[in-house]
Coordinates of C-alpha atoms in Angstrom, one line a residue:
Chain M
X1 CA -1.6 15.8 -1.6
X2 CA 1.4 17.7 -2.6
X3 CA 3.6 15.6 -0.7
X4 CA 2.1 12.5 -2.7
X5 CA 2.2 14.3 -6.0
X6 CA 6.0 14.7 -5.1
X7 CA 6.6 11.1 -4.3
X8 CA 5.2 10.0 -7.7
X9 CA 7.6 12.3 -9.7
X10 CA 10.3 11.2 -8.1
X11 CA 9.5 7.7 -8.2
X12 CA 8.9 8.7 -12.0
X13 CA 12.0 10.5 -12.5
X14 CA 14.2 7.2 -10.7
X15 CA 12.8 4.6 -13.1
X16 CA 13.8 6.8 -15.9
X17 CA 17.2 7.1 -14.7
X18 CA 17.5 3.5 -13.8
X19 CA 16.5 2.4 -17.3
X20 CA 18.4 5.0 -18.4
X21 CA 21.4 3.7 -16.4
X22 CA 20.5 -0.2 -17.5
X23 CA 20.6 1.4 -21.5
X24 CA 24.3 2.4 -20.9
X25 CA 25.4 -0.7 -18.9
X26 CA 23.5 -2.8 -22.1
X27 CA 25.2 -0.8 -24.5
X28 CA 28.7 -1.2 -22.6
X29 CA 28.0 -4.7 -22.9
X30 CA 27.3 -4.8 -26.2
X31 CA 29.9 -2.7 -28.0
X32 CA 32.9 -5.4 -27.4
X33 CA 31.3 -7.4 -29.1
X34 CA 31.1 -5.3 -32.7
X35 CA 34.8 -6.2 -33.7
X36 CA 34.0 -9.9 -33.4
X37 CA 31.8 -8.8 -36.4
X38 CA 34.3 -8.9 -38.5
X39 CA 35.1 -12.4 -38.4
X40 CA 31.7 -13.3 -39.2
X41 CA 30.5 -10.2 -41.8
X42 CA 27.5 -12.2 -43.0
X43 CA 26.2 -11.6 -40.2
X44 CA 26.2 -8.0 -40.2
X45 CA 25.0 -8.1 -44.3
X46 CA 21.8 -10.3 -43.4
X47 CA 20.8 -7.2 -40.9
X48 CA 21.7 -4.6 -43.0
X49 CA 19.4 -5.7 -45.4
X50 CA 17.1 -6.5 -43.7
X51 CA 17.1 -3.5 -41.7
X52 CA 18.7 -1.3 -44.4
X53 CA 18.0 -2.5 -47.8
X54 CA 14.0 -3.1 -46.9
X55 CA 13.3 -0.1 -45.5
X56 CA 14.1 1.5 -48.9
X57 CA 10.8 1.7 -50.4
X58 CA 9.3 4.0 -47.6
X59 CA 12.9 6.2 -47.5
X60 CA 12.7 7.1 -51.2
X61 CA 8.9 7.5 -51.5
X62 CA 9.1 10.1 -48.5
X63 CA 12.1 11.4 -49.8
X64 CA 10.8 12.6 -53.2
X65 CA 7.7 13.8 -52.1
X66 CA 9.7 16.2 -49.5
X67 CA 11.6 17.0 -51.9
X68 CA 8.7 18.3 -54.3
X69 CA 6.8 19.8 -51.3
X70 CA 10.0 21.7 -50.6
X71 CA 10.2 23.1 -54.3
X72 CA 6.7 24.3 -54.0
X73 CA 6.8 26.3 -50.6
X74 CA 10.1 27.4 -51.2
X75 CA 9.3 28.8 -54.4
X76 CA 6.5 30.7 -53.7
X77 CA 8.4 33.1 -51.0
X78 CA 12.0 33.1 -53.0
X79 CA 10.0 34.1 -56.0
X80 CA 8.6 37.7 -53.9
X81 CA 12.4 38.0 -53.5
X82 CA 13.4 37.0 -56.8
X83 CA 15.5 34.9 -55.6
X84 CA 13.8 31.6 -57.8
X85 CA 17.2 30.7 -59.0
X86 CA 18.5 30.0 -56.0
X87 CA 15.8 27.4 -55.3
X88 CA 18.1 24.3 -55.9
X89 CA 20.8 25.6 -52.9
X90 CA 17.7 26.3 -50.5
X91 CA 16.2 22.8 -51.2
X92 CA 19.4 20.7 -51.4
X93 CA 20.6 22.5 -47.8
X94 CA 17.2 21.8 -46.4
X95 CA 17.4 18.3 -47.4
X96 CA 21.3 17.5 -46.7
X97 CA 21.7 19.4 -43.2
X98 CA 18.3 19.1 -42.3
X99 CA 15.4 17.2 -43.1
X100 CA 17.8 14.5 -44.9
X101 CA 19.3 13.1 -41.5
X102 CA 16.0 13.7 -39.2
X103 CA 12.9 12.3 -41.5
X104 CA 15.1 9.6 -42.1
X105 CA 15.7 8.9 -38.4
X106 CA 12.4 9.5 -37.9
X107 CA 10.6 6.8 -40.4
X108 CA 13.9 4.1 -39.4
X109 CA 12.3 4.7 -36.3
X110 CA 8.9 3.3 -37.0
X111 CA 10.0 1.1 -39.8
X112 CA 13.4 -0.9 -38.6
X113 CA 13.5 0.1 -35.0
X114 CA 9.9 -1.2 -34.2
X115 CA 10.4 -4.1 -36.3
X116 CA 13.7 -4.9 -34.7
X117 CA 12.4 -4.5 -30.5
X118 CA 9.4 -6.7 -31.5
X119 CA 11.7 -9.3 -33.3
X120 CA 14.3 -9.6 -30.2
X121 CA 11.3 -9.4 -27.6
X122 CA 9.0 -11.8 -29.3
X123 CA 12.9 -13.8 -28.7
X124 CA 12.9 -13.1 -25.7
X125 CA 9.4 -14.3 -24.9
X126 CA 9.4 -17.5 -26.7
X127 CA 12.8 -18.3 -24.6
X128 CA 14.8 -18.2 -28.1
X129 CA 17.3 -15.8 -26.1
X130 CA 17.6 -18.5 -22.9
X131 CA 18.1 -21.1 -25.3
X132 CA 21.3 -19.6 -26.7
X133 CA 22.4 -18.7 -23.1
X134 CA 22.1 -22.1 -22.6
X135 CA 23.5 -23.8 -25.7
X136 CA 26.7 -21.1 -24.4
X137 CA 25.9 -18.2 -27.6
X138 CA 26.0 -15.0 -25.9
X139 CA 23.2 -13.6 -27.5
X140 CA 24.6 -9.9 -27.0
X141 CA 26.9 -11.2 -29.6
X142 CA 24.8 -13.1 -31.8
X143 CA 21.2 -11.4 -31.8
X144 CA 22.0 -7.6 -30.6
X145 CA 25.4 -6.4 -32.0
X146 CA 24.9 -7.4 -35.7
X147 CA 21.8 -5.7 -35.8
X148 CA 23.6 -3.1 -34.3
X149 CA 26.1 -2.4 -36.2
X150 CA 23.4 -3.1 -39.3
X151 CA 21.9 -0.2 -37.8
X152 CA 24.3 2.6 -37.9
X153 CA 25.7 1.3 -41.3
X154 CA 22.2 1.3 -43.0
X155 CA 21.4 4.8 -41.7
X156 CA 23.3 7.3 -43.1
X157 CA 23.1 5.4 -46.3
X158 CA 19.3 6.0 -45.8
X159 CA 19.9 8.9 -45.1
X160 CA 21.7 9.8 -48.2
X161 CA 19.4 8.3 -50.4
X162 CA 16.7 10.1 -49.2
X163 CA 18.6 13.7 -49.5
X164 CA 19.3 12.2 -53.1
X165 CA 15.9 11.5 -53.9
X166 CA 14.7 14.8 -52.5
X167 CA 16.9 16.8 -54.0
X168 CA 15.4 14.9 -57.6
X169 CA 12.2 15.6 -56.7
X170 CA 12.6 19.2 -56.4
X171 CA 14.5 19.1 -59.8
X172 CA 11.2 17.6 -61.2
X173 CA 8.9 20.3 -59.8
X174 CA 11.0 23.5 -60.2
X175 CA 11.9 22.9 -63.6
X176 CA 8.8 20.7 -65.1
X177 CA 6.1 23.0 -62.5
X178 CA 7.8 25.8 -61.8
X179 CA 9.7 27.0 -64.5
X180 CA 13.1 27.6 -63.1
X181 CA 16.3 26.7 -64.9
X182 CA 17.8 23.4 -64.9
X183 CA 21.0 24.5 -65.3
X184 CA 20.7 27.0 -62.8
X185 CA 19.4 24.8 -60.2
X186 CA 22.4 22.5 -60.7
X187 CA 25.1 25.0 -60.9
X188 CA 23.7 26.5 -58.0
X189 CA 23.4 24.0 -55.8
X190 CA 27.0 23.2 -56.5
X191 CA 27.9 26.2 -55.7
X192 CA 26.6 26.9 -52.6
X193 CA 26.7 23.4 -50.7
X194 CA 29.8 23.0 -49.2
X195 CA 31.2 19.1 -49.0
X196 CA 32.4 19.5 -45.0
X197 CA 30.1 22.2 -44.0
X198 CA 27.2 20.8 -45.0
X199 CA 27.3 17.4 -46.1
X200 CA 29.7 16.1 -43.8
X201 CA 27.5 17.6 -41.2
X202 CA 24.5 15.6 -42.4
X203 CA 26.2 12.3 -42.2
X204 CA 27.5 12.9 -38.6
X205 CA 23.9 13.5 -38.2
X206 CA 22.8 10.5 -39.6
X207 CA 25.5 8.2 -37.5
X208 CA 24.4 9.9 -34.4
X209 CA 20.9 9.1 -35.1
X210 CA 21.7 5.6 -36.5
X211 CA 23.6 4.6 -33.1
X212 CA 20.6 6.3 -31.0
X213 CA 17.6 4.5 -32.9
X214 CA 19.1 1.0 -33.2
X215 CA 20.6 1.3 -29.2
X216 CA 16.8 2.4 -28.2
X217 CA 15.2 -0.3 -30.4
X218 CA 17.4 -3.1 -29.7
X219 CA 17.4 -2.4 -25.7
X220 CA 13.6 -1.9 -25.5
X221 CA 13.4 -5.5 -27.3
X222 CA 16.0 -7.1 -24.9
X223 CA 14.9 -5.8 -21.9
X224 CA 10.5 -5.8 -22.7
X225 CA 8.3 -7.9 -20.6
X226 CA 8.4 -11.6 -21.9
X227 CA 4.7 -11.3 -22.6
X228 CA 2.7 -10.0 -25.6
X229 CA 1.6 -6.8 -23.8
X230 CA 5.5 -6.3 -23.1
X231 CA 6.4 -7.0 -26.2
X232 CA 3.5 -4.5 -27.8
X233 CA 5.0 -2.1 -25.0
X234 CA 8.9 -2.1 -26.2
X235 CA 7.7 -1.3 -29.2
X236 CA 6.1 1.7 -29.3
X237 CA 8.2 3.0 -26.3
X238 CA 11.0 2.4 -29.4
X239 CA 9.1 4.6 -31.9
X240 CA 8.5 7.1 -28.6
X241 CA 11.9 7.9 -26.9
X242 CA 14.0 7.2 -30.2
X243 CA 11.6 9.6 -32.4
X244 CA 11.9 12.5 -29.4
X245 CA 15.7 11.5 -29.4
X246 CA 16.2 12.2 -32.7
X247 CA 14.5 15.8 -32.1
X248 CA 16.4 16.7 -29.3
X249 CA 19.3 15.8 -30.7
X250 CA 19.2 17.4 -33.6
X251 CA 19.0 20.8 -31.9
X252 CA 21.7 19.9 -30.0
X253 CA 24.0 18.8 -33.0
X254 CA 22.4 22.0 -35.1
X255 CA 23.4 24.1 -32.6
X256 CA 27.0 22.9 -32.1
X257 CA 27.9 22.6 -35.8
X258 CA 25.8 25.3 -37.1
X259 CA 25.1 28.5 -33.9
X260 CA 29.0 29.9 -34.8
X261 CA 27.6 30.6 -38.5
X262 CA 24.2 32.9 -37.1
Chain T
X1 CA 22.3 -47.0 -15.3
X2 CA 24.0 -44.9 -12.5
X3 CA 27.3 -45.5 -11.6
X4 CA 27.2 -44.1 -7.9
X5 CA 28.5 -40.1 -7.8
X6 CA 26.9 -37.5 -8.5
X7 CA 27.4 -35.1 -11.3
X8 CA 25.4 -32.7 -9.8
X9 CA 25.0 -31.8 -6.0
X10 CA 22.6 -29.2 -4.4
X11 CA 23.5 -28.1 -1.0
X12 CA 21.2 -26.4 1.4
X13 CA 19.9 -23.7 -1.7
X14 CA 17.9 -21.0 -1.1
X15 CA 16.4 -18.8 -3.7
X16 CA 14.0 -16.4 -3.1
X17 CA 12.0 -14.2 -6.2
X18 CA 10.5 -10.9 -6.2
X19 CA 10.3 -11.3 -2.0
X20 CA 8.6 -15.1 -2.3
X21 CA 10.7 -17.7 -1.1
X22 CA 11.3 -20.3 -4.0
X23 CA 13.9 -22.5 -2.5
X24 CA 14.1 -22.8 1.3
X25 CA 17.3 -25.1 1.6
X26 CA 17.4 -28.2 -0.4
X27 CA 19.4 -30.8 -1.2
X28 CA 19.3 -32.9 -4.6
X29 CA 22.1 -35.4 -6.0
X30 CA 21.7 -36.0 -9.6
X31 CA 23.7 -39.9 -10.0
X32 CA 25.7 -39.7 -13.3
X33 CA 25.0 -41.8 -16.3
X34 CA 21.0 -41.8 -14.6
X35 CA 17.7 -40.5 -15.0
X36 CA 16.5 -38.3 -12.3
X37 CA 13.1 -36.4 -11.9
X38 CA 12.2 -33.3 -10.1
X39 CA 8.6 -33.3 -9.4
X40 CA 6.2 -31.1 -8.5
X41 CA 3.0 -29.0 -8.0
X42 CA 2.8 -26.1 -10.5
X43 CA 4.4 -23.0 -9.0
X44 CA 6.7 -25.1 -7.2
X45 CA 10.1 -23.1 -8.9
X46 CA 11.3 -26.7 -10.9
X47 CA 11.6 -24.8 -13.9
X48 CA 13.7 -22.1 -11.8
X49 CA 15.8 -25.8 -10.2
X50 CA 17.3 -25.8 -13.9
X51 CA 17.8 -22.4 -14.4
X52 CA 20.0 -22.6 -11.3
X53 CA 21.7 -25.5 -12.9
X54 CA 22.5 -23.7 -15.9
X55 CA 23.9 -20.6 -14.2
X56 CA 21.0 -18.5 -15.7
X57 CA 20.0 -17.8 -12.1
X58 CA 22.3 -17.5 -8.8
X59 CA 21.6 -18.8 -5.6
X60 CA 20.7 -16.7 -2.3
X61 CA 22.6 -19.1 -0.3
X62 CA 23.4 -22.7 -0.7
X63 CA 25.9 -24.2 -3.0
X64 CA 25.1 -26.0 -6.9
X65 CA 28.0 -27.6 -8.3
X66 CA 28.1 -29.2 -11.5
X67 CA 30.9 -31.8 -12.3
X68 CA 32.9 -30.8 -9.0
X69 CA 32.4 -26.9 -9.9
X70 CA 30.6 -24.6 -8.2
X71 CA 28.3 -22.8 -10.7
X72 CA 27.6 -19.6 -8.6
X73 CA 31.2 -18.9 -8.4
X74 CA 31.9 -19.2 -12.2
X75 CA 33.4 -16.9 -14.8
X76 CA 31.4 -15.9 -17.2
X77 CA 34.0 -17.9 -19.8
X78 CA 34.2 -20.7 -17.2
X79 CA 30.0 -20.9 -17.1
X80 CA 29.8 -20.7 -21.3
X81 CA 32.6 -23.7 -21.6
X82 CA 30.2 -26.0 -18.3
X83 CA 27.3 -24.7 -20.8
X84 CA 28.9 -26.6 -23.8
X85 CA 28.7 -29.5 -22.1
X86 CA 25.1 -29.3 -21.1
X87 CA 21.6 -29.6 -22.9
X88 CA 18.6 -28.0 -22.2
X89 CA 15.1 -29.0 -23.7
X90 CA 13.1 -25.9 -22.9
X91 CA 9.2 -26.6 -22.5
X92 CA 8.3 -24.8 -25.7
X93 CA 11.4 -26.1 -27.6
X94 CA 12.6 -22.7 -28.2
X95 CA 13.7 -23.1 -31.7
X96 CA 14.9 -20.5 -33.8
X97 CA 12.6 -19.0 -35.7
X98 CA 14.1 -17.6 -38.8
X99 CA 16.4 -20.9 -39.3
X100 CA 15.5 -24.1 -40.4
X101 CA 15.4 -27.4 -39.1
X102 CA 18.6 -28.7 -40.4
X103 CA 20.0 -25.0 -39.3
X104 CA 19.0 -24.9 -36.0
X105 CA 20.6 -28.3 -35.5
X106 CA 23.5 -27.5 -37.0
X107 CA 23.9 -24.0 -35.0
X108 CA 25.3 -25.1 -31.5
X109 CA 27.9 -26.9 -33.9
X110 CA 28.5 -23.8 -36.1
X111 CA 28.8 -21.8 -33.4
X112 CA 31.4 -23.9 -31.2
X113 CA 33.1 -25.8 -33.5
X114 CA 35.7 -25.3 -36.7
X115 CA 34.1 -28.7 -38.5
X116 CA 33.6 -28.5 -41.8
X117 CA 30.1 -27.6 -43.8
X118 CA 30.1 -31.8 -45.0
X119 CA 31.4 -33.1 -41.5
X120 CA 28.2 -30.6 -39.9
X121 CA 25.6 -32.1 -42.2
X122 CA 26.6 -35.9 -41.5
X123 CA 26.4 -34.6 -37.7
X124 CA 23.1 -33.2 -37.9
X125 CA 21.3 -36.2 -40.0
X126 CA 23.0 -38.5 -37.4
X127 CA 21.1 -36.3 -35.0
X128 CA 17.8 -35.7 -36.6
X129 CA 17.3 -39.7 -37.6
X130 CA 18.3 -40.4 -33.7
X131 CA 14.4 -38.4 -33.1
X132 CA 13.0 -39.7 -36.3
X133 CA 12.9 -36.2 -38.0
X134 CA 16.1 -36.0 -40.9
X135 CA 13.2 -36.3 -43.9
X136 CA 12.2 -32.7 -41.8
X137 CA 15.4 -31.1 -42.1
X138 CA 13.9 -28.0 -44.1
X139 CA 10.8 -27.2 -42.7
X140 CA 10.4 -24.0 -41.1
X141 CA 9.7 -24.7 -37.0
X142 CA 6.4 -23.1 -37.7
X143 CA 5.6 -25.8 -39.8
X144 CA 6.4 -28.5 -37.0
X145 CA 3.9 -29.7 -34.3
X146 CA 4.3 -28.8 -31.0
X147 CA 5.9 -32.4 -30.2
X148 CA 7.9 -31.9 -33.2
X149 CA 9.5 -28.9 -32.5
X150 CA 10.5 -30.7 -28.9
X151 CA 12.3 -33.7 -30.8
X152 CA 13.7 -30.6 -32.9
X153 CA 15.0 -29.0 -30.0
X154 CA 15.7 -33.0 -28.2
X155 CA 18.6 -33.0 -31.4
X156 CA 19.7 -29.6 -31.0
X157 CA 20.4 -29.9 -27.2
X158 CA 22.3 -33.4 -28.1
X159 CA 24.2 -31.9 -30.8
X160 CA 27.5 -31.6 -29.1
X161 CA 27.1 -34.8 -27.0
X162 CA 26.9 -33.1 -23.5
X163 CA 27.2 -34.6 -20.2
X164 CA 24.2 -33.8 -19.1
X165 CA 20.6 -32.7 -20.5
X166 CA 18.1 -31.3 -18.6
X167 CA 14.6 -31.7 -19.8
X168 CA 11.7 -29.0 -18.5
X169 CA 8.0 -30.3 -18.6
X170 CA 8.8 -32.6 -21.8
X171 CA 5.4 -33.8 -21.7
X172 CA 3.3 -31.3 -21.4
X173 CA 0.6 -30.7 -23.6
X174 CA 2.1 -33.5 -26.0
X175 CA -0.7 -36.1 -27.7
X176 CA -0.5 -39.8 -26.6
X177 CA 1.5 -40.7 -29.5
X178 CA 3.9 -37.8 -29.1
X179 CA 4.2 -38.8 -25.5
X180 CA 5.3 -42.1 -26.1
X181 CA 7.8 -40.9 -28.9
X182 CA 9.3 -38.4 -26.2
X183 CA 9.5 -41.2 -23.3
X184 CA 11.2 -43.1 -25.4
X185 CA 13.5 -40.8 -26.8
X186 CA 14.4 -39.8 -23.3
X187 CA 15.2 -43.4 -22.1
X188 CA 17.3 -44.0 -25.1
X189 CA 19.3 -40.8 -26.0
X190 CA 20.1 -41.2 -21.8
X191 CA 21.1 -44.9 -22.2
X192 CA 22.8 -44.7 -25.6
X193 CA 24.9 -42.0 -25.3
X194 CA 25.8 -42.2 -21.7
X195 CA 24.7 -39.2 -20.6
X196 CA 22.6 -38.1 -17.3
X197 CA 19.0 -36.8 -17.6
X198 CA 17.1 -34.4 -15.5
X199 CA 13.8 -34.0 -16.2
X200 CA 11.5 -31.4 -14.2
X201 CA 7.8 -32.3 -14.7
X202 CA 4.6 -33.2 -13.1
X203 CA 3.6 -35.8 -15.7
X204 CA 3.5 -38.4 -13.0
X205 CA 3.3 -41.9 -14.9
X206 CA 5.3 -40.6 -18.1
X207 CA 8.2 -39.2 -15.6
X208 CA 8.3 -42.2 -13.2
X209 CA 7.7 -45.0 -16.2
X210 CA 11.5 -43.7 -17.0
X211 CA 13.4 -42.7 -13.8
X212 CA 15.5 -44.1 -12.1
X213 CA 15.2 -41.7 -9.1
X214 CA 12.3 -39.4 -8.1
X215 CA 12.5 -36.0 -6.1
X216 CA 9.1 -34.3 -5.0
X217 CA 9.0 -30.6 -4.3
X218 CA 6.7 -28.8 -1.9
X219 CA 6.7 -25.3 -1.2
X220 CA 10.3 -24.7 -1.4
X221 CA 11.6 -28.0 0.3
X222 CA 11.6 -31.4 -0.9
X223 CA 9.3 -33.5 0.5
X224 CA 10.3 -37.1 -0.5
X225 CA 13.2 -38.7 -2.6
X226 CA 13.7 -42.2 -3.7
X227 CA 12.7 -44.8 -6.6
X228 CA 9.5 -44.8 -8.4
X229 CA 8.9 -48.6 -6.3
X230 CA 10.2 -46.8 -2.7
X231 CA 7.9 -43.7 -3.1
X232 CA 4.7 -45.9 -3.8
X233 CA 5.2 -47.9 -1.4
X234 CA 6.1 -46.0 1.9
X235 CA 5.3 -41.9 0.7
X236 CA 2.9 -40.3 2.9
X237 CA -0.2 -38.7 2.3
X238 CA 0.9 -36.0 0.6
X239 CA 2.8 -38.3 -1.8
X240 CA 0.3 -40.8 -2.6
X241 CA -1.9 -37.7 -3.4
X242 CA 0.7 -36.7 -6.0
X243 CA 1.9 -39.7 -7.1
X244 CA -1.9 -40.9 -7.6
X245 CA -3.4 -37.7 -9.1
X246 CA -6.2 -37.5 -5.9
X247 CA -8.2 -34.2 -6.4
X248 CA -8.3 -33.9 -2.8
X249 CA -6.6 -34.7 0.5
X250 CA -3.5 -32.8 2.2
X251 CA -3.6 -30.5 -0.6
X252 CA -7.2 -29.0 -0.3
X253 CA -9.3 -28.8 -3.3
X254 CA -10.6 -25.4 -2.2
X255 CA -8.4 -22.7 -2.3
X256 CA -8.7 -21.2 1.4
X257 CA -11.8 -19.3 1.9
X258 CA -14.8 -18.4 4.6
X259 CA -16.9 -20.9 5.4
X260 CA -19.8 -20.9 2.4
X261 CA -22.4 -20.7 4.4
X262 CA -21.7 -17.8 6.1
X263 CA -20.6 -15.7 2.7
X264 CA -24.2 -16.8 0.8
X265 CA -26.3 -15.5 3.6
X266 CA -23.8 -12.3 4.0
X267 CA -26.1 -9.6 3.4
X268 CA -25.8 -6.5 0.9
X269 CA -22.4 -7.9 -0.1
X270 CA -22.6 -7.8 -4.5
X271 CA -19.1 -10.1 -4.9

């Protein structure tokens, strides 16, 4: 019984690190041909929009309701302290180191990198990916590195707008709701948020994340089942392991950029 | 018609997939500037034959050579320049689904070639009124029938004039009147542009109306090789079976089972 138990997680534990193995070798594949890009850049602007540009409506929605939620929770413990002025730092940190880069990640996940494994399994499965081999178009080059590289371009810029958005929102409720100062919430933020200790931070964040999510999401859709249950399998195994990536990570990058400062 | 040597030569293959043995030594010449069909039983790997072909898949043993090259042995920029020169017409067409008609035409020619936008559009029409489809050129492939979409795909593959063009199971599923289009199409594309045709199919009378030279495939060997007439005439049982569409004779119509008899009265059995 034991001794069966023990097989099984060590079969489990060996597919992982094969697929894990067969994500790098994909990705090592992939990634010489990104500066071929450049010679074709519509390419790379038809996936960024549709990857980028189209998952705007859900970034900016989530982002200002954060961003009001924020306001409200914060404000009801700064304001024990006193400290309500200093709402607009507390909120635009939150948002720019924080919650900016990972909620982003996090709906990019289930938005574009669902949308984009189904699109290059369904591919896949309907032979659309042999026929290219076929008709000599790598489809490494053609199909996975421009949505690639439309990945990590759209999002920081997602991830941006969304801080942006937030950071508005809280504006609306701590000085429309709340009563705090406008002025004091802009000054303070200025203040107190640091452009390479903070922002900077955020946006190597959000690249991190951006190469993670579309790498998981365009893998799972290259290498899924040619079948509809494969296909349905790629994708939520995209949404899965790129959401818990971008967790994991986080605390990893949090703790290398930020632990000195605690 | 063939002029004698063979553009591609299959020597003692052997592929095996997942532990089942595909291929267990064959030997297949395609004659240049002919049409020659791989038939077969479903299951019989003639869809796997191609992919062989094309490179997509590699040999256990044996040798595939192509226009005097070995495929197996290949670079990867070697295979993609062979690939140029050959078509594939994959059963389900396998268009692109977020281009057009006129676009997935034109995208082997966009892809390969430094031709102009005007030079690329006179190509494609030439193309698409060779299969009957240019007043088509901007529908969606959802839009297209099933036998459309092959005719579609039947310009695409001929879009940089190969060598060669390989056809998989053409005819399947395909209405009468698409049939006909398709057997035609084959025959004439193959005839007018000089090219050599292989088609893999078990569409008996469609495949044999237009070859010029028929291979059978049986659980991993081939079984018979010759002309449409030749096979008719002396095949054996096997082949007449095929050939003739018999529902039963060396190939069983019951899948192998115990004697019925014995499993009805098989007591306190529930399946």
């Amino acid at each position: 019984m034991i001794a069966l138990t023990l097989q099984r997680m060590g079969r489990w534990a060996l597919e992982r690190l094969e697929r894990l193995g067969r994500s790098n070798l994909f990705l090592l594949h992939v990634v010489p041909g990104l500066p071929g890009l450049l010679a074709r850049p519509g390419l790379v602007v038809q996936q960024t929009f549709a990857i980028g540009v189209l998952s705007l409506p859900i970034v900016v929605v989530a982002g200002l309701f954060v961003g009001m939620v924020l306001a409200l929770q914060l404000y009801n413990t700064m304001v024990d302290f006193g400290a309500e002025q200093s709402l607009g730092p507390v909120v635009a940190l939150s948002l720019v180191r924080e919650l900016g880069p990972v909620v982003t990640a996090l709906l990019f996940a289930g938005r574009a990198g669902s949308a984009l494994a189904a699109e290059i399994g369904l591919m896949k499965a309907t032979e659309q990916l042999s026929s290219m081999e076929m008709m000599a178009v790598d489809p490494l080059r053609r199909i996975v590195a421009p949505r690639l590289a439309g990945g990590i371009i759209s999002l920081p810029l997602l991830s941006a707008i969304f801080s942006a958005v937030g950071i508005s929102g809280g504006f609306l409720v701590a000085t429309g709701l709340l009563g705090v100062d406008s002025n004091a919430y802009w000054s303070q933020m200025r203040a107190n948020v640091d452009l390479f200790d903070d922002l900077a931070n955020g946006v190597i964040k959000s690249v991190v994340f951006g190469v993670v999510v579309t790498w998981i999401a365009v893998f799972e859709g290259y290498d899924a089942a040619p079948t509809s249950e494969g296909v349905a399998r790629a994708t939520t195994r995209t949404v899965v392991n790129s959401s818990l990536a971008v967790l994991g990570l986080d605390f990893i990058l949090t703790a290398l950029m930020f632990g000195d400062d605690t | 018609m063939a002029d004698g040597s063979s553009l591609v030569e299959i020597r003692g293959l052997r592929f095996a997939y997942s532990g089942r043995t595909i291929f267990d030594g064959i030997d297949i010449d395609i004659r240049r500037g002919g049409v020659t069909a791989i038939m077969g039983p479903s299951g019989t790997g003639k869809t796997t034959l191609l992919r062989l072909i094309g490179g997509q898949e590699q040999p256990a043993s044996g040798s595939v050579r192509v226009d005097g090259m070995e495929v197996s042995r290949l670079s990867r920029r070697q295979l993609y320049e062979l690939r140029k020169r050959m078509g594939m017409l994959f059963q389900s067409g396998a268009l692109l689904t977020d281009l057009s008609v006129f676009d997935n035409v034109a995208f082997p020619l966009r892809e390969h070639t430094r031709l102009p936008e005007e030079m690329i559009r006179d190509l494609v029409l030439i193309k698409l009124q060779a299969v009957g489809l240019r007043g088509a050129r901007d529908l969606m492939p959802a839009a297209l029938s099933g036998g459309m979409a092959r005719r579609v795909a039947l310009a695409r593959a001929i879009a940089l004039d190969p060598m060669v063009i390989m056809y998989d199971e053409p005819f399947s599923g395909q209405d009468p009147i698409s049939m006909g289009v398709l057997v035609k199409l084959i025959r004439e594309i193959n005839d007018a542009l000089g090219m050599t045709t292989i088609i893999v199919s078990h569409d008996v009378h469609e495949t044999a109306a237009i070859a010029d030279y028929l291979y059978l495939l049986s659980e991993g060997r081939v079984v018979e090789h010759g002309t449409p007439d030749e096979l008719q005439r002396a095949g054996s049982r096997w082949t007449r079976q095929f050939l003739n569409g018999l529902p039963d004779g060396p190939v069983p119509f019951h899948y192998p089972a115990p004697e019925f008899g014995v499993e009805l009265l098989e007591p306190g059995s529930s399946r």
